[in-house]
Short mmCIF file of C-alpha atoms in Angstrom, two decimals:
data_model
loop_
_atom_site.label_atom_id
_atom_site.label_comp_id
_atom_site.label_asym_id
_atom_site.label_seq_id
_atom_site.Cartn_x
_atom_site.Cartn_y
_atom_site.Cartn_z
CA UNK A 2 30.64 16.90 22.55
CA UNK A 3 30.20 13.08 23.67
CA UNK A 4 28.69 10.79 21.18
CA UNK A 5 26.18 9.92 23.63
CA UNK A 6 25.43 13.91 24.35
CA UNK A 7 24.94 14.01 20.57
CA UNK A 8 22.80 11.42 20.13
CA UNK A 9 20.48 12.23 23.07
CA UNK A 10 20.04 15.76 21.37
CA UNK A 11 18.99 14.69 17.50
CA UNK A 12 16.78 12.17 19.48
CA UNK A 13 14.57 14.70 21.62
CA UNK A 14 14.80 17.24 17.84
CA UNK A 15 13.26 14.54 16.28
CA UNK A 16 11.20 12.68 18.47
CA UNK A 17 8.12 15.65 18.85
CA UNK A 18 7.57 16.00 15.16
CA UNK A 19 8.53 12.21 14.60
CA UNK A 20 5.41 11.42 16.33
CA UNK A 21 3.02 13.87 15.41
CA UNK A 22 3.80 12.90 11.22
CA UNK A 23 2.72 9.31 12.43
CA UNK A 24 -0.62 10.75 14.17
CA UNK A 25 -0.87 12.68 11.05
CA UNK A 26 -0.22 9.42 8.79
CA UNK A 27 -2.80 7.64 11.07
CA UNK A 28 -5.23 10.16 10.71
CA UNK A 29 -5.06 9.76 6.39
CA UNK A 30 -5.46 5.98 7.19
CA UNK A 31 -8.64 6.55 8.84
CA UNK A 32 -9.75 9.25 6.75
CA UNK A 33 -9.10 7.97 3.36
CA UNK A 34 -10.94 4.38 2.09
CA UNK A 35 -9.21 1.31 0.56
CA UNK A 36 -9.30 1.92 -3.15
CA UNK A 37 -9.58 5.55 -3.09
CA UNK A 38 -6.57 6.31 -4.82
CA UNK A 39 -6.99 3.84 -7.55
CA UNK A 40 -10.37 5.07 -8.30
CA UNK A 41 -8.93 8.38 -8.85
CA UNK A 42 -5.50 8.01 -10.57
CA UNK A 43 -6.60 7.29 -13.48
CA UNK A 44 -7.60 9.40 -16.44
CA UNK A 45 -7.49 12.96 -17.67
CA UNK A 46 -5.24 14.97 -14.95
CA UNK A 47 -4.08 11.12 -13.69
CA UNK A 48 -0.77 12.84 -13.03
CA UNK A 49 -1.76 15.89 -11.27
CA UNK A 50 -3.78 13.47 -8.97
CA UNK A 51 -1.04 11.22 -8.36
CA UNK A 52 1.61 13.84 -7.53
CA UNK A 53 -0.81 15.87 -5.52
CA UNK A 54 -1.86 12.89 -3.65
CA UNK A 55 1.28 11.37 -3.24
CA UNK A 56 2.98 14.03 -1.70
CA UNK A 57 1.80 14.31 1.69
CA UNK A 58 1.61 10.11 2.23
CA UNK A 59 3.61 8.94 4.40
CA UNK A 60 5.18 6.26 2.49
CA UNK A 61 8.47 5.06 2.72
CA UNK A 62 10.44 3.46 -0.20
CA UNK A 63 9.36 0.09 0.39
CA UNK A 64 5.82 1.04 0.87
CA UNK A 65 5.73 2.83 -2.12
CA UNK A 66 6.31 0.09 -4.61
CA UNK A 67 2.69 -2.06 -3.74
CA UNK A 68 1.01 0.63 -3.93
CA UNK A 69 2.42 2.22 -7.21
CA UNK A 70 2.19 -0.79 -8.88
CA UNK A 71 -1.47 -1.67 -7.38
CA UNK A 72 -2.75 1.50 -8.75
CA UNK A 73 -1.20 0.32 -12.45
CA UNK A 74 -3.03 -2.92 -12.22
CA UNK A 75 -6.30 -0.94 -11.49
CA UNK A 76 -6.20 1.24 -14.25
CA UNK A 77 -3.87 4.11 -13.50
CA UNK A 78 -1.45 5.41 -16.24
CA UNK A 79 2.19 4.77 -16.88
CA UNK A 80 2.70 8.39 -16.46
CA UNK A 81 0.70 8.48 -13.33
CA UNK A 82 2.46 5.90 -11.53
CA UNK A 83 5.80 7.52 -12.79
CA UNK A 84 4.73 10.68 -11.13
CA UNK A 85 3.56 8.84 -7.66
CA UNK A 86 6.81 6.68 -7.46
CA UNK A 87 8.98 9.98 -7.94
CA UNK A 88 7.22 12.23 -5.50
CA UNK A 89 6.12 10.14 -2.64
CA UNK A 90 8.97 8.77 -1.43
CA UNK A 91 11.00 12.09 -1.09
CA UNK A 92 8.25 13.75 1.04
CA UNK A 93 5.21 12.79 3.15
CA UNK A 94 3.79 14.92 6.74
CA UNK A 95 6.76 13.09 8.56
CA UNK A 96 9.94 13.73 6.57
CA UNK A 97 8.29 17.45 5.82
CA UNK A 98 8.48 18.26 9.85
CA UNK A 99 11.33 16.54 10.78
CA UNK A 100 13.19 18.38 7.70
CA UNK A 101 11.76 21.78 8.80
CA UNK A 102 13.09 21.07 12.46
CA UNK A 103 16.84 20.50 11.40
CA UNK A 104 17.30 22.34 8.02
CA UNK A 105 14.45 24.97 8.29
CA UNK A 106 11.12 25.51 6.56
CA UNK A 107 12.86 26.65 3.42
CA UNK A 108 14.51 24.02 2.91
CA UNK A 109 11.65 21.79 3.41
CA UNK A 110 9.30 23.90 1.37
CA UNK A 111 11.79 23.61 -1.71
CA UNK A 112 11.95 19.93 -0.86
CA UNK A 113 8.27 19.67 -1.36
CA UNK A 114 8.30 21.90 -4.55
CA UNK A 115 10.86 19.98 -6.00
CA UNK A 116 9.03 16.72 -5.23
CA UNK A 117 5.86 17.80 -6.87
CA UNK A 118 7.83 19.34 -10.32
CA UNK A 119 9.66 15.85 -10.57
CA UNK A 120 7.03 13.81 -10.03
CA UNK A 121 4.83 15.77 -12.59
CA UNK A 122 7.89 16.07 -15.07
CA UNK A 123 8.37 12.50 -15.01
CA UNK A 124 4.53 11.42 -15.27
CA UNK A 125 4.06 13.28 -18.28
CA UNK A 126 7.27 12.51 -19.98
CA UNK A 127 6.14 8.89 -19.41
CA UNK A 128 2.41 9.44 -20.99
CA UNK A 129 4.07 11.54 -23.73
CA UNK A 130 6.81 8.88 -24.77
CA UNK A 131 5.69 5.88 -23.30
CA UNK A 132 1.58 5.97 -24.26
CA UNK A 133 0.23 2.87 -22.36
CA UNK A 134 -1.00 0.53 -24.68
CA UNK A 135 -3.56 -1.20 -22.39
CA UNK A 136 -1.95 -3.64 -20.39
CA UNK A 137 -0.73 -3.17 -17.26
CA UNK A 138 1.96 -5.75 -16.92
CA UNK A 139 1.84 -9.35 -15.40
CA UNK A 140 4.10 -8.69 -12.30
CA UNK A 141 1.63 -6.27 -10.78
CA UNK A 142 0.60 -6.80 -7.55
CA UNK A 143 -2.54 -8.35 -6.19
CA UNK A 144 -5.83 -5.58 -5.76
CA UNK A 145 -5.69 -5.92 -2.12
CA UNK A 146 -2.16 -4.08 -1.89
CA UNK A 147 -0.99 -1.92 0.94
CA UNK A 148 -2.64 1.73 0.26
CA UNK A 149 -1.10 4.05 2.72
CA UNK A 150 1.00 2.26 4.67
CA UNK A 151 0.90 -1.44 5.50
CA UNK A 152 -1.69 -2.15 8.39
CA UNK A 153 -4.05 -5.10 6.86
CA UNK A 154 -5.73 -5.39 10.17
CA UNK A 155 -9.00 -5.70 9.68
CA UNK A 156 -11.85 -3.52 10.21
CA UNK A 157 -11.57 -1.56 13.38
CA UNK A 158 -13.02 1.70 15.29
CA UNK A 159 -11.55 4.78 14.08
CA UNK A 160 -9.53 5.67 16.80
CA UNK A 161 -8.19 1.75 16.90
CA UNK A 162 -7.40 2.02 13.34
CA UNK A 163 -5.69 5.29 13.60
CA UNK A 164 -3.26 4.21 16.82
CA UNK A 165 -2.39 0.89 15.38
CA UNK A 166 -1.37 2.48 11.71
CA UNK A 167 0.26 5.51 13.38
CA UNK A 168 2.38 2.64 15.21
CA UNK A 169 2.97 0.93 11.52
CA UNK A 170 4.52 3.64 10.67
CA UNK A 171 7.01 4.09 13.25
CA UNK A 172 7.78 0.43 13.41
CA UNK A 173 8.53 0.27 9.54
CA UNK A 174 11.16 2.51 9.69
CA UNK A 175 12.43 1.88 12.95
CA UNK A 176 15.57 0.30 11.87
CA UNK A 177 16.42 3.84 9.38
CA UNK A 178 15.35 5.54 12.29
CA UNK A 179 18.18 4.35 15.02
CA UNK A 180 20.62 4.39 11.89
CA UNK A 181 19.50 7.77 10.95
CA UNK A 182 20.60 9.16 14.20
CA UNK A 183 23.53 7.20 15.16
CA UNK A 184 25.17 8.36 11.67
CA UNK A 185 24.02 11.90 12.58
CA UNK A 186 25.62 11.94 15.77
CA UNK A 187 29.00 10.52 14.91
CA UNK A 188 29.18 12.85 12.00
CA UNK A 189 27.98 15.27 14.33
CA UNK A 190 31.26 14.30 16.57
CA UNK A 191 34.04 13.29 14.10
CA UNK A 192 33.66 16.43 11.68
CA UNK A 193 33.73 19.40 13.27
CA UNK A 194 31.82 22.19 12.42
CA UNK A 195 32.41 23.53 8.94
CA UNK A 196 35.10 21.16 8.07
CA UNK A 197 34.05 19.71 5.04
CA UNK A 198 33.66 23.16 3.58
CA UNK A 199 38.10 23.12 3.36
CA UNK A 200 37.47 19.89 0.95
CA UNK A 201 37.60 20.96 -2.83
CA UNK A 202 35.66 18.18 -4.05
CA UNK A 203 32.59 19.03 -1.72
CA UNK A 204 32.21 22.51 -3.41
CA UNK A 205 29.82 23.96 -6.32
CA UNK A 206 28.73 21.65 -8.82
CA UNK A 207 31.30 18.34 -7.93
CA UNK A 208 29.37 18.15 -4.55
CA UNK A 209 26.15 17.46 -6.23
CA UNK A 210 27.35 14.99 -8.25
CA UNK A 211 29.07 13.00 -5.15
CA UNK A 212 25.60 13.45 -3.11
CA UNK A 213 23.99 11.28 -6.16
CA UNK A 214 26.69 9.27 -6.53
CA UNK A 215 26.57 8.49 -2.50
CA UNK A 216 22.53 8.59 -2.82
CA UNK A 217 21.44 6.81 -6.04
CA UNK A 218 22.27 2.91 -5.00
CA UNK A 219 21.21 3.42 -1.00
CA UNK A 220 17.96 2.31 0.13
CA UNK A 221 17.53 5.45 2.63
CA UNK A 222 13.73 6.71 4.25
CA UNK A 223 12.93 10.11 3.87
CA UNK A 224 12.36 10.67 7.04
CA UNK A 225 15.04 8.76 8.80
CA UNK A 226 18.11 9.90 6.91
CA UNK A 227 17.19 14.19 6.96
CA UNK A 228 19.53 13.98 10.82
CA UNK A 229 22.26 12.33 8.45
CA UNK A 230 21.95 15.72 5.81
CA UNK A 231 21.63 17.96 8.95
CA UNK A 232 25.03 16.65 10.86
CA UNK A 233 26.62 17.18 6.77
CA UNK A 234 25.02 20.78 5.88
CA UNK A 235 26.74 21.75 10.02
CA UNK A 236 30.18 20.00 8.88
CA UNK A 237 30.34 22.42 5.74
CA UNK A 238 28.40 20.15 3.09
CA UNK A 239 26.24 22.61 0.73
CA UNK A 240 23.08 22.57 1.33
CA UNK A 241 22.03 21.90 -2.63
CA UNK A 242 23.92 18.88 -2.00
CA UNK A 243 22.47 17.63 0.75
CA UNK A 244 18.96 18.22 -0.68
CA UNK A 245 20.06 15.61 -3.58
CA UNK A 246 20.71 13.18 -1.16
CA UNK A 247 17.11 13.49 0.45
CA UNK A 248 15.34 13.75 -3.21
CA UNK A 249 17.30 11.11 -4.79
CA UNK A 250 18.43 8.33 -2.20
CA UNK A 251 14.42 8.03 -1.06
CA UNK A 252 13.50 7.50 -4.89
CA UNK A 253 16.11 5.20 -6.06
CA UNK A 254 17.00 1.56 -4.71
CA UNK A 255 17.51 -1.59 -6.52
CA UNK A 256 13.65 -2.83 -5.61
CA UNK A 257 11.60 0.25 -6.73
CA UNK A 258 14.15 0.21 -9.96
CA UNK A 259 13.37 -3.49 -10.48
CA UNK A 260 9.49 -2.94 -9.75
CA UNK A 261 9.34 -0.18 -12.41
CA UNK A 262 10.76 -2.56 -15.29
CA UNK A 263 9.10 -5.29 -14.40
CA UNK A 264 5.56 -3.39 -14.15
CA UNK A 265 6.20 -0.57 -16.67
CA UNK A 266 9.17 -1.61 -19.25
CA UNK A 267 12.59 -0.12 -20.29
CA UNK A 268 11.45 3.38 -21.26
CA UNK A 269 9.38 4.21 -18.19
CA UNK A 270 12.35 2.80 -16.25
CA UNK A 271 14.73 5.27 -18.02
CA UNK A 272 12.19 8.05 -18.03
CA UNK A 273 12.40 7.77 -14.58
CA UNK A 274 16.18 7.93 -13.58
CA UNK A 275 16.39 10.81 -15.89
CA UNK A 276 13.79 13.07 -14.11
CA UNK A 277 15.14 11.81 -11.07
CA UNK A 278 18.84 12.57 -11.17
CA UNK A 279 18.10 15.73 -13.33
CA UNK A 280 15.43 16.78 -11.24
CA UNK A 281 17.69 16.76 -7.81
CA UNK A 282 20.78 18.50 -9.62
CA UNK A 283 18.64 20.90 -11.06
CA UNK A 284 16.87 21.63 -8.01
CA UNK A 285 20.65 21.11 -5.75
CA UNK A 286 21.97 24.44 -7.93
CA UNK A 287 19.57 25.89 -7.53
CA UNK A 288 18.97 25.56 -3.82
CA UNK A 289 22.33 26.39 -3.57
CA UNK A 290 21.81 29.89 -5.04
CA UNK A 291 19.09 30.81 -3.08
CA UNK A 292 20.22 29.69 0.42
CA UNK A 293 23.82 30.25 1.44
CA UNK A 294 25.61 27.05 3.55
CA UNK A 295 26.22 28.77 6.59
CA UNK A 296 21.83 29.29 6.72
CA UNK A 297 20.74 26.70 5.70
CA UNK A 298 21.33 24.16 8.79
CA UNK A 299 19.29 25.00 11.35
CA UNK A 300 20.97 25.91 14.42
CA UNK A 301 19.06 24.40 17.91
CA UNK A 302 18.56 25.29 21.54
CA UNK A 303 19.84 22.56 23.07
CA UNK A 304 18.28 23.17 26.48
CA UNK A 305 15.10 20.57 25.20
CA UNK A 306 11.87 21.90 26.51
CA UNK A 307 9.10 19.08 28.66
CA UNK A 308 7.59 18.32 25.75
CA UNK A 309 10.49 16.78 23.62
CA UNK A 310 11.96 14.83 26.68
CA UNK A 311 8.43 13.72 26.67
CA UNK A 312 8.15 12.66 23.60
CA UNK A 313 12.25 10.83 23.15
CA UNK A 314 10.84 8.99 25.89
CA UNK A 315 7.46 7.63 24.09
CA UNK A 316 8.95 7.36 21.31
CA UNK A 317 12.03 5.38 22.84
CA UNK A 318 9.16 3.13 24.53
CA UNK A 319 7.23 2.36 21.17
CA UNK A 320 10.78 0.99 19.36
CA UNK A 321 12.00 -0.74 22.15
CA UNK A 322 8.82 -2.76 22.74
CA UNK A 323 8.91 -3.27 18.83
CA UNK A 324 12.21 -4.64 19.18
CA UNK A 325 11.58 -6.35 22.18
CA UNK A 326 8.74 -8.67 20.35
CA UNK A 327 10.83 -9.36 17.56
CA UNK A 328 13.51 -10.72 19.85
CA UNK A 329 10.80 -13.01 21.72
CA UNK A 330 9.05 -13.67 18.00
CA UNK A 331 12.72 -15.12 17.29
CA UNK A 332 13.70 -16.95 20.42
CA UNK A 333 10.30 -18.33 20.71
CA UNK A 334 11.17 -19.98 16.90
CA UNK A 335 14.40 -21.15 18.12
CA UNK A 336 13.56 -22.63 21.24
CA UNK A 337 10.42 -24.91 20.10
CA UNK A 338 11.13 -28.06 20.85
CA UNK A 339 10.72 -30.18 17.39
CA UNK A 340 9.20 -33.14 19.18
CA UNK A 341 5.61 -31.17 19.57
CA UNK A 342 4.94 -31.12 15.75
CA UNK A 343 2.02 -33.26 14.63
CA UNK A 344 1.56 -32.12 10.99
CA UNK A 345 2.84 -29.47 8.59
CA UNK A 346 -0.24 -27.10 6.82
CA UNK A 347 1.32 -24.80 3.69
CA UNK A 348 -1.31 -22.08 3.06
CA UNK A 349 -1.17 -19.74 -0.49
CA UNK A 350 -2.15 -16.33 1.05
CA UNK A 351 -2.85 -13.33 -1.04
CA UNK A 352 -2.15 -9.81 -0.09
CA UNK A 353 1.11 -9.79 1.14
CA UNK A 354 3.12 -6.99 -0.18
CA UNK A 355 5.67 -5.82 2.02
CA UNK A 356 8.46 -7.75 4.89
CA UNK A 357 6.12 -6.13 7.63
CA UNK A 358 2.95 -8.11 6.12
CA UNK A 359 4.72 -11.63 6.22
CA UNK A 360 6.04 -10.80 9.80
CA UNK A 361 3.10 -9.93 10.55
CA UNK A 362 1.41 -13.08 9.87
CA UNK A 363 3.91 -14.65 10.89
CA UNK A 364 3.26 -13.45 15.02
CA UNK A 365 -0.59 -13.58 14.39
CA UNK A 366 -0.09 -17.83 13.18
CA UNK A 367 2.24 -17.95 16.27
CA UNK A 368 0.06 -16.99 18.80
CA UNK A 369 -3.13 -18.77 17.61
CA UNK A 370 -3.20 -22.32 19.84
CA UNK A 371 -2.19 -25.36 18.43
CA UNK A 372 0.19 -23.64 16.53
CA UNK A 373 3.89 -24.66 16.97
CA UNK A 374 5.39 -22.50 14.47
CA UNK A 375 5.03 -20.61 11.18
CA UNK A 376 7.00 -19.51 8.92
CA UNK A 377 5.55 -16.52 6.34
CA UNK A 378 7.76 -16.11 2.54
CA UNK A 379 7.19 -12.87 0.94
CA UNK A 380 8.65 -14.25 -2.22
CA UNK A 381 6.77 -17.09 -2.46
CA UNK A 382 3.77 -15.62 -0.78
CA UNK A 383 3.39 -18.93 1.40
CA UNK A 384 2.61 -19.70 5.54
CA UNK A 385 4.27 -23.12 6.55
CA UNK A 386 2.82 -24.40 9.68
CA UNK A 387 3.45 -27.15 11.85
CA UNK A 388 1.50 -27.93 15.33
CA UNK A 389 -1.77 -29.35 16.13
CA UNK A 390 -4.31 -26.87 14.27
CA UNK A 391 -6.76 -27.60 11.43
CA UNK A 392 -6.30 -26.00 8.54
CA UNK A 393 -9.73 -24.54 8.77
CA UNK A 394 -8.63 -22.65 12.20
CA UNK A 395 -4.95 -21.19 10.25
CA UNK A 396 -7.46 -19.99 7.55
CA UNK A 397 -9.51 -18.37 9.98
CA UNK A 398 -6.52 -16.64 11.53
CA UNK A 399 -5.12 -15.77 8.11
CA UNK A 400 -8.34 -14.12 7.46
CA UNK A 401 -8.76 -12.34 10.53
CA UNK A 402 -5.59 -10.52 10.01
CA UNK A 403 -7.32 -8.93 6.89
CA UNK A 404 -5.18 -11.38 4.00
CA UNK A 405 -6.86 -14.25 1.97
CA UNK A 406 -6.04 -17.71 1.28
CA UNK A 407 -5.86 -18.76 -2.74
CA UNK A 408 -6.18 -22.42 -3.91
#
């Protein structure tokens, strides 16, 4: 098989159910109201909740964090946002499909049950041995974080809203995505079928503890990296294996690590790792009991019916137009002539919680007139702009696209 063979197959697997977990993501955005979740996290059964809740979203690892840590600053529990950080990020509609398509319901079912065990393991551990003591840390983030998903836009008709977050969805993974199945299809090429099950070190208990080794530093998306664990569990990785990879590369990065000590402390922070790695090599033997390697990856009919060459080919569409306005968001930056700047405007703006939410901005300041460019820092949560417009008419625009300006 050609790479290019290979990678037009996992495209038209994936694209079908790709899309309909972002109409289904879309269709929680419309359906569920800003501050929802805080308003219930909090409490007697605050885990429960969060786990329960948290499952199905559709958030990815980044988009996780603001809303984790907005729910802490609005009154949820340690142990509750313990319990949402561990499950959400290994599951959600998407990553539940797309994982059904190439490794088959079971697999995805026991990904889902071993999501919701974690993440109530962990949240209770953390209320048992970490009791909150009433504050809820000064790095939180602002009230008006991202809740499912990142779309700030403001107030819209249903079906408006629902199409422009189902979009926000794609687009924020859309660089995991083309990864995703690139890596997939070389693996798919380079290791033959049931090679990897000749290699020692990739069998029983040893090739658990490489998956978290692998896992456990990478910032992967659920959804995105389940191709990679296919193209493995068809090269002769164990399936138990591969499910630690998915459980505990989604969970674990360097920023939802940092954002946990910084909002929570030490002992939530260790709470967590521990129900995390445990949790996937507990759930990796086990896996690997129940369903036998050569089952487990699910075998396709290549011959791709209307209705996924349909859908490669939206879905192709949406991420190359996404790509195609970042590259003219860039060279319009690069080629503005410096001689049309008149003054330079530096707004505070509240809200921002996520890379997508400064870029953003960043294309909504661009395209308002009199603007001759603008440049949006997550860090320091800041708009420089230079051009022609009042600062009244950037805090308009700032406004309009549903963030605030602070003094």
């Amino acid at each position: 098989m050609t790479l290019l063979k290979a990678i037009i197959e996992i495209w038209l697997e994936l694209a079908p159910w790709m899309l309909l977990g972002a109409a289904a993501a879309g269709l929680l955005h419309v359906l569920i109201p800003v501050g929802w979740l805080q308003k219930h996290l909090s409490g007697r059964m605050g885990v429960l909740k969060a786990v329960a809740i948290g499952v199905p979203l559709p958030l990815c690892s980044c988009g996780v964090i603001p809303v984790g840590l907005g729910l802490r600053k609005d009154g949820a529990s340690p142990g509750a946002v313990v319990g949402f950080l561990i499950s959400t990020p290994q599951t959600g509609i998407d990553s539940i499909l797309v994982s059904a398509t190439f490794l088959g319901w079971p697999f995805a079912i026991l990904k889902v049950v071993a999501a919701l065990i974690t993440g109530l393991a962990g949240g209770t551990l953390t209320d048992v041995l970490a009791p909150d003591h009433g504050s809820s840390g000064s790095d939180s983030v602002p009230a008006d974080s991202c809740f499912v998903g990142h779309d700030h836009a403001p107030p819209a008709s249903g079906w408006t809203s629902f199409a422009q977050h189902s979009l926000m969805l794609i687009q924020s993974i859309r660089g995991w995505l083309v990864v995703g199945v690139l890596v997939s299809a070389l693996i798919s090429v380079v290791v033959p079928e049931q090679k990897l099950a000749d290699v020692t070190a990739l069998r029983g208990p040893m090739s658990l503890l490489v998956s978290l080794l692998i896992s456990l530093p990478l910032y992967i998306c659920a959804t995105a990296s389940v191709p990679i664990a296919a193209a493995l569990v068809s090269s002769g990785f164990p399936p138990g294996a591969a499910l630690v990879f998915l459980m505990a590369g989604p969970a674990t990065n360097v920023a939802t690590l940092g954002a946990v000590y910084r909002a929570l402390g030490r002992r939530p922070l260790l709470i967590y790792l521990a129900t995390i790695i445990g949790g996937s090599l507990l759930a990796g033997l086990l896996f690997n009991q129940l369903i036998p390697g050569a089952s487990a990856a699910h075998h396709h009919d290549h011959s791709s019916q209307w209705w996924h060459v349909l859908s490669g080919l939206l879905l192709a569409i949406l991420l190359g137009k996404s790509f195609a306005d970042d590259l003219r968001h860039w060279l319009k930056k690069v080629r503005q002539p410096k001689t049309a700047v008149t003054q330079s405007v530096t707004l505070k703006v509240a809200g921002m919680t996520c890379r997508n939410c400064s870029s953003r901005l960043e294309r909504v300041l661009e395209a308002r007139p009199g603007v001759h460019s603008a440049t949006v820092s997550l860090d320091s949560s800041e708009a420089v702009i230079t051009g022609s417009a009042s600062r009244q008419d950037l805090i308009e625009a700032v406004t309009a696209a549903g963030f605030s300006v602070s003094d």
